Short mmCIF file of C-alpha atoms in Angstrom, two decimals:
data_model
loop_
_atom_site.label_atom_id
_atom_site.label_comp_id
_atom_site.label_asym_id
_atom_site.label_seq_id
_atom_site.Cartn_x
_atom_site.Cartn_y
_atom_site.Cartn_z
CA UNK A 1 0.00 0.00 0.00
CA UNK A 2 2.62 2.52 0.78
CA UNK A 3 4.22 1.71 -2.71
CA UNK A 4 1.05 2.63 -4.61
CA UNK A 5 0.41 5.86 -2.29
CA UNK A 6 4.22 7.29 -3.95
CA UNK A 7 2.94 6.43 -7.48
CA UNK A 8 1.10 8.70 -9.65
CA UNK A 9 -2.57 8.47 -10.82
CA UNK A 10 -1.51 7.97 -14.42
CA UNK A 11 -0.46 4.23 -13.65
CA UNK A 12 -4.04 2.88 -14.09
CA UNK A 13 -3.34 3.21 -18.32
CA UNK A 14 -4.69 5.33 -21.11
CA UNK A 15 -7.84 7.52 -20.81
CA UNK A 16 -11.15 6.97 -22.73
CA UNK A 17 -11.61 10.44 -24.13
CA UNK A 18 -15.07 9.05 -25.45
CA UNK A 19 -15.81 8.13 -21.73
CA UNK A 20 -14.77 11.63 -20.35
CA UNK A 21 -17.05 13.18 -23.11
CA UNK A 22 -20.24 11.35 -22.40
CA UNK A 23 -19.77 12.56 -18.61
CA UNK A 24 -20.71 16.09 -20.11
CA UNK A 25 -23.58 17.79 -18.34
CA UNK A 26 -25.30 20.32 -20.32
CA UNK A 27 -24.71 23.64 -18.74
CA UNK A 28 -22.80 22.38 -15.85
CA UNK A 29 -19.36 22.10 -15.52
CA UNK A 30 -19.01 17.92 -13.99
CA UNK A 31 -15.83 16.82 -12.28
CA UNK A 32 -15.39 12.93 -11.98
CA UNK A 33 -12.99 11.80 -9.51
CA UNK A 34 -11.73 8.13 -10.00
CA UNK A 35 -9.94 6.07 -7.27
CA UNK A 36 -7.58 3.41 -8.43
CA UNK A 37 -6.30 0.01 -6.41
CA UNK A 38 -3.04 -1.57 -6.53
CA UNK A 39 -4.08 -3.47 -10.17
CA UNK A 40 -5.03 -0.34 -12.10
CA UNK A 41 -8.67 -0.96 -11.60
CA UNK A 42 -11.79 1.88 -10.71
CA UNK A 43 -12.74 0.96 -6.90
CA UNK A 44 -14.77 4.17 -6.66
CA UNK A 45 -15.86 7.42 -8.43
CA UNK A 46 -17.50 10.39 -7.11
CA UNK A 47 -19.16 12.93 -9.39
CA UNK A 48 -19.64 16.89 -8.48
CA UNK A 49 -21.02 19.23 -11.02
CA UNK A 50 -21.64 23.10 -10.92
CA UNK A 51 -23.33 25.82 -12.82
CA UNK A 52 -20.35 28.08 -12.49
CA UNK A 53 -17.05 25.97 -12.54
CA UNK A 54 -14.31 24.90 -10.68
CA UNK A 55 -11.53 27.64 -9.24
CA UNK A 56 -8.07 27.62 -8.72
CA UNK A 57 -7.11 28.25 -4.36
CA UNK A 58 -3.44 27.59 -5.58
CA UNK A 59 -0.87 26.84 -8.55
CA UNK A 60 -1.90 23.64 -8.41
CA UNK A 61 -5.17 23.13 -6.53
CA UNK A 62 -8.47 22.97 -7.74
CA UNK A 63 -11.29 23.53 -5.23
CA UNK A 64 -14.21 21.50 -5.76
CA UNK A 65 -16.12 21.90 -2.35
CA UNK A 66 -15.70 22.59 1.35
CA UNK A 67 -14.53 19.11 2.03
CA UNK A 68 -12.50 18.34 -1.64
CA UNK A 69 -10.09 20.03 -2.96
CA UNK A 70 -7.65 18.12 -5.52
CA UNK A 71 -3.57 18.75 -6.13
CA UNK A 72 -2.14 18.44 -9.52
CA UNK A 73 0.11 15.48 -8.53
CA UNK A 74 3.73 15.94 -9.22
CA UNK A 75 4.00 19.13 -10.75
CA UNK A 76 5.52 22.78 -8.92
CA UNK A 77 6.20 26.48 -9.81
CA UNK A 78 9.44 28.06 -10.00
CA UNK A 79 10.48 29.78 -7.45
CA UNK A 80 10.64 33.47 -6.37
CA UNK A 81 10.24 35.96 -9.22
CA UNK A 82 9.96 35.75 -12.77
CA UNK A 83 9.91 38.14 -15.75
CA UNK A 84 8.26 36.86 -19.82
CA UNK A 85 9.12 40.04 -21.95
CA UNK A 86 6.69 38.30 -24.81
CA UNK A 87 4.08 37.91 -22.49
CA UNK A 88 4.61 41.30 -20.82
CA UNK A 89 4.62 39.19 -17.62
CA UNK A 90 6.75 40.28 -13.99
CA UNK A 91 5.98 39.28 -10.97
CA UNK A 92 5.96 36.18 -8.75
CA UNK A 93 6.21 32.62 -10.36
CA UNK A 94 3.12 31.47 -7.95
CA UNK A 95 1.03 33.97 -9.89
CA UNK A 96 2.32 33.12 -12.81
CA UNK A 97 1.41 29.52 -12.29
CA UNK A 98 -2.04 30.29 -11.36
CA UNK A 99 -3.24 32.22 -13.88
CA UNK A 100 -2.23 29.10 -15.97
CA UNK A 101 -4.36 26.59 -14.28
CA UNK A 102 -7.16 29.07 -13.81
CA UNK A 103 -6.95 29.58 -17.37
CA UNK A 104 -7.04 25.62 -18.01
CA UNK A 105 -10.28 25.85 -15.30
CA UNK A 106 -12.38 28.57 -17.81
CA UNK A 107 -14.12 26.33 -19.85
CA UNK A 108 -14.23 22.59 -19.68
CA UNK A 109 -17.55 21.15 -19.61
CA UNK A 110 -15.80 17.77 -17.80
CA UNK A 111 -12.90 17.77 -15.33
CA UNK A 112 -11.78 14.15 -15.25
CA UNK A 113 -9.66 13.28 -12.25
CA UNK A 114 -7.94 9.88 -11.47
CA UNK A 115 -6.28 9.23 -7.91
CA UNK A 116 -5.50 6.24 -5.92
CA UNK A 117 -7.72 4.47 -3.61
CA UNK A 118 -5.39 5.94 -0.41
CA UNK A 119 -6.17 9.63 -1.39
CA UNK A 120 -10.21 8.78 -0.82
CA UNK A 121 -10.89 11.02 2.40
CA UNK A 122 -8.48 13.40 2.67
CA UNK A 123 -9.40 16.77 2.20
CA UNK A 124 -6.84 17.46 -0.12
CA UNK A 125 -6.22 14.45 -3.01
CA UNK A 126 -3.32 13.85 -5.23
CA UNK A 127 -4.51 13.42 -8.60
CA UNK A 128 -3.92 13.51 -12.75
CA UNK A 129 -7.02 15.39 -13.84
CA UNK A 130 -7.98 15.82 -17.57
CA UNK A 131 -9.98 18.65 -18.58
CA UNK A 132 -12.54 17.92 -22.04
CA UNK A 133 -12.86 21.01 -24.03
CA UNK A 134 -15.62 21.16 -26.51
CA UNK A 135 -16.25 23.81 -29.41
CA UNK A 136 -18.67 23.12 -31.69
CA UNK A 137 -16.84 23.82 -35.43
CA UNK A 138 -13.52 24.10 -33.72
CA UNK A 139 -12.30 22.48 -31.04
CA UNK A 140 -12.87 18.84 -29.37
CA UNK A 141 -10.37 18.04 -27.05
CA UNK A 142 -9.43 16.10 -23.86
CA UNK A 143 -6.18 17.46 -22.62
CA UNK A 144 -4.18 16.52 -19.17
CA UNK A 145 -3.73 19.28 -17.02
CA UNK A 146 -0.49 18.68 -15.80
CA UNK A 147 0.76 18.10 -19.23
CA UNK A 148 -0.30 21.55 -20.66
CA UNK A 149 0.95 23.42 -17.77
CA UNK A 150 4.19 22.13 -18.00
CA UNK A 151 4.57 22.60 -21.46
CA UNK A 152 2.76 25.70 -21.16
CA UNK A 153 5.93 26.73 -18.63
CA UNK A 154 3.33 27.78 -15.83
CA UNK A 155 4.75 24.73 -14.06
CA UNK A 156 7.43 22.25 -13.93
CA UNK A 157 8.14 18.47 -13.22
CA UNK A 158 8.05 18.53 -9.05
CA UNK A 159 11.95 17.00 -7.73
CA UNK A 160 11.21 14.55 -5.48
CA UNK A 161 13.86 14.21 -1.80
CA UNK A 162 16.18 12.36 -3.95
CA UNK A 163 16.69 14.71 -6.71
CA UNK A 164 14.53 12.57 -9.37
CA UNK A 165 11.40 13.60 -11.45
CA UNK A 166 7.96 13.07 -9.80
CA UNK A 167 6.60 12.91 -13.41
CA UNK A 168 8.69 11.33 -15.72
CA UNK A 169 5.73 11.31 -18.11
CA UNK A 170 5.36 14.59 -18.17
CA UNK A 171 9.66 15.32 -19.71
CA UNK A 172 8.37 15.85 -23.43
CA UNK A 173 5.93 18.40 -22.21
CA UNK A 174 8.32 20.14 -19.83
CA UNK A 175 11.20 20.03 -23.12
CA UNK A 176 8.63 21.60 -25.31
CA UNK A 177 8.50 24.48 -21.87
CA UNK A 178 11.69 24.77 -21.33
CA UNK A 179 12.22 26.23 -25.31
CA UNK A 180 11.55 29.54 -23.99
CA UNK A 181 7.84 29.63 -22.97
CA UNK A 182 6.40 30.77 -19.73
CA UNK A 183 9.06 30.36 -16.90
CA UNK A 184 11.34 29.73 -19.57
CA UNK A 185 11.99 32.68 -21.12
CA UNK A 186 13.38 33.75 -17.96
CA UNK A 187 16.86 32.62 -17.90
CA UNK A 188 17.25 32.92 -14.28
CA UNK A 189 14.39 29.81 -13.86
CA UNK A 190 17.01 27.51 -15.93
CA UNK A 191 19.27 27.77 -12.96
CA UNK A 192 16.94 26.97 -10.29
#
């Protein structure tokens, strides 16, 4: 059990993107929270919906009610101050961060989040969420959070104590970041 708590939520496989799109409420915003076991398989799923969305209370937490709010597992914001001359951006990389995942929070119709069986309870869950974006004549989309925010460069791949990426999944997004967007194009964050 205490093996599966350090793993992320993306070891249950693939998502169904034609799942996450039949969860779509019409004018509501659902989030779907999914609890894996040890074997990669659902054990539970909870279900919240709301007329007016989901909001960012940090970087990289999403409040869904008074006892829920979920953590972007394994992903962090720089530290200390940043500056994006392209995006006519200075200020602190917290910020920063937020407005990216309060950005990502605008307009999905489904938030699809997938944690581990351990996290059920606890007022604040680790999780991979997935957010499906739907435009009728343009855009139809089910996009991981975690991986547009890091290649986004809102956020970065979390270090864990030993030095080693939390989200090794996540290295082609934060490569595609780290080419000069968001954080990036600070040359100061490279060092950190």
């Amino acid at each position: 059990m205490a093996i599966s708590a350090c793993l992320p939520a993306y070891a249950a496989g693939p998502v169904d993107d034609a799942y996450i799109r039949s969860l779509a409420a019409p004018g509501k915003t659902v989030l779907v929270m999914e609890y894996y076991d040890g074997q990669g398989k659902v054990s539970e799923r909870k279900g919240y919906a709301s007329a007016s969305g989901f909001k960012a209370v940090s970087a990289t937490d999403v409040r869904v009610d008074a006892n829920l709010t979920v953590h972007l597992y394994g992903i962090e914001t720089c530290q200390g101050d940043m500056v994006n001359r392209k995006e006519d951006y200075a200020g602190s990389c917290d910020d920063y961060a937020r407005q990216g995942l309060a950005t990502l929070l605008q307009s999905p119709r489904v938030i699809y989040c997938r944690a581990f069986v351990s996290e059920i309870g606890a007022q604040t869950q680790d999780a991979t969420c997935y957010g499906y974006y739907n435009y009728p004549g343009s855009l139809d989309s089910v996009d991981m959070f975690e991986e547009q925010l890091v290649s986004l460069g809102s956020h970065r791949i979390a270090k864990r104590p030993d030095g080693t990426p939390a989200r090794t999944d996540l290295k082609e997004a934060e490569d595609i970041g780290r080419r000069g967007y968001g954080m990036w194009a600070d040359p100061r964050i490279a060092g950190q």
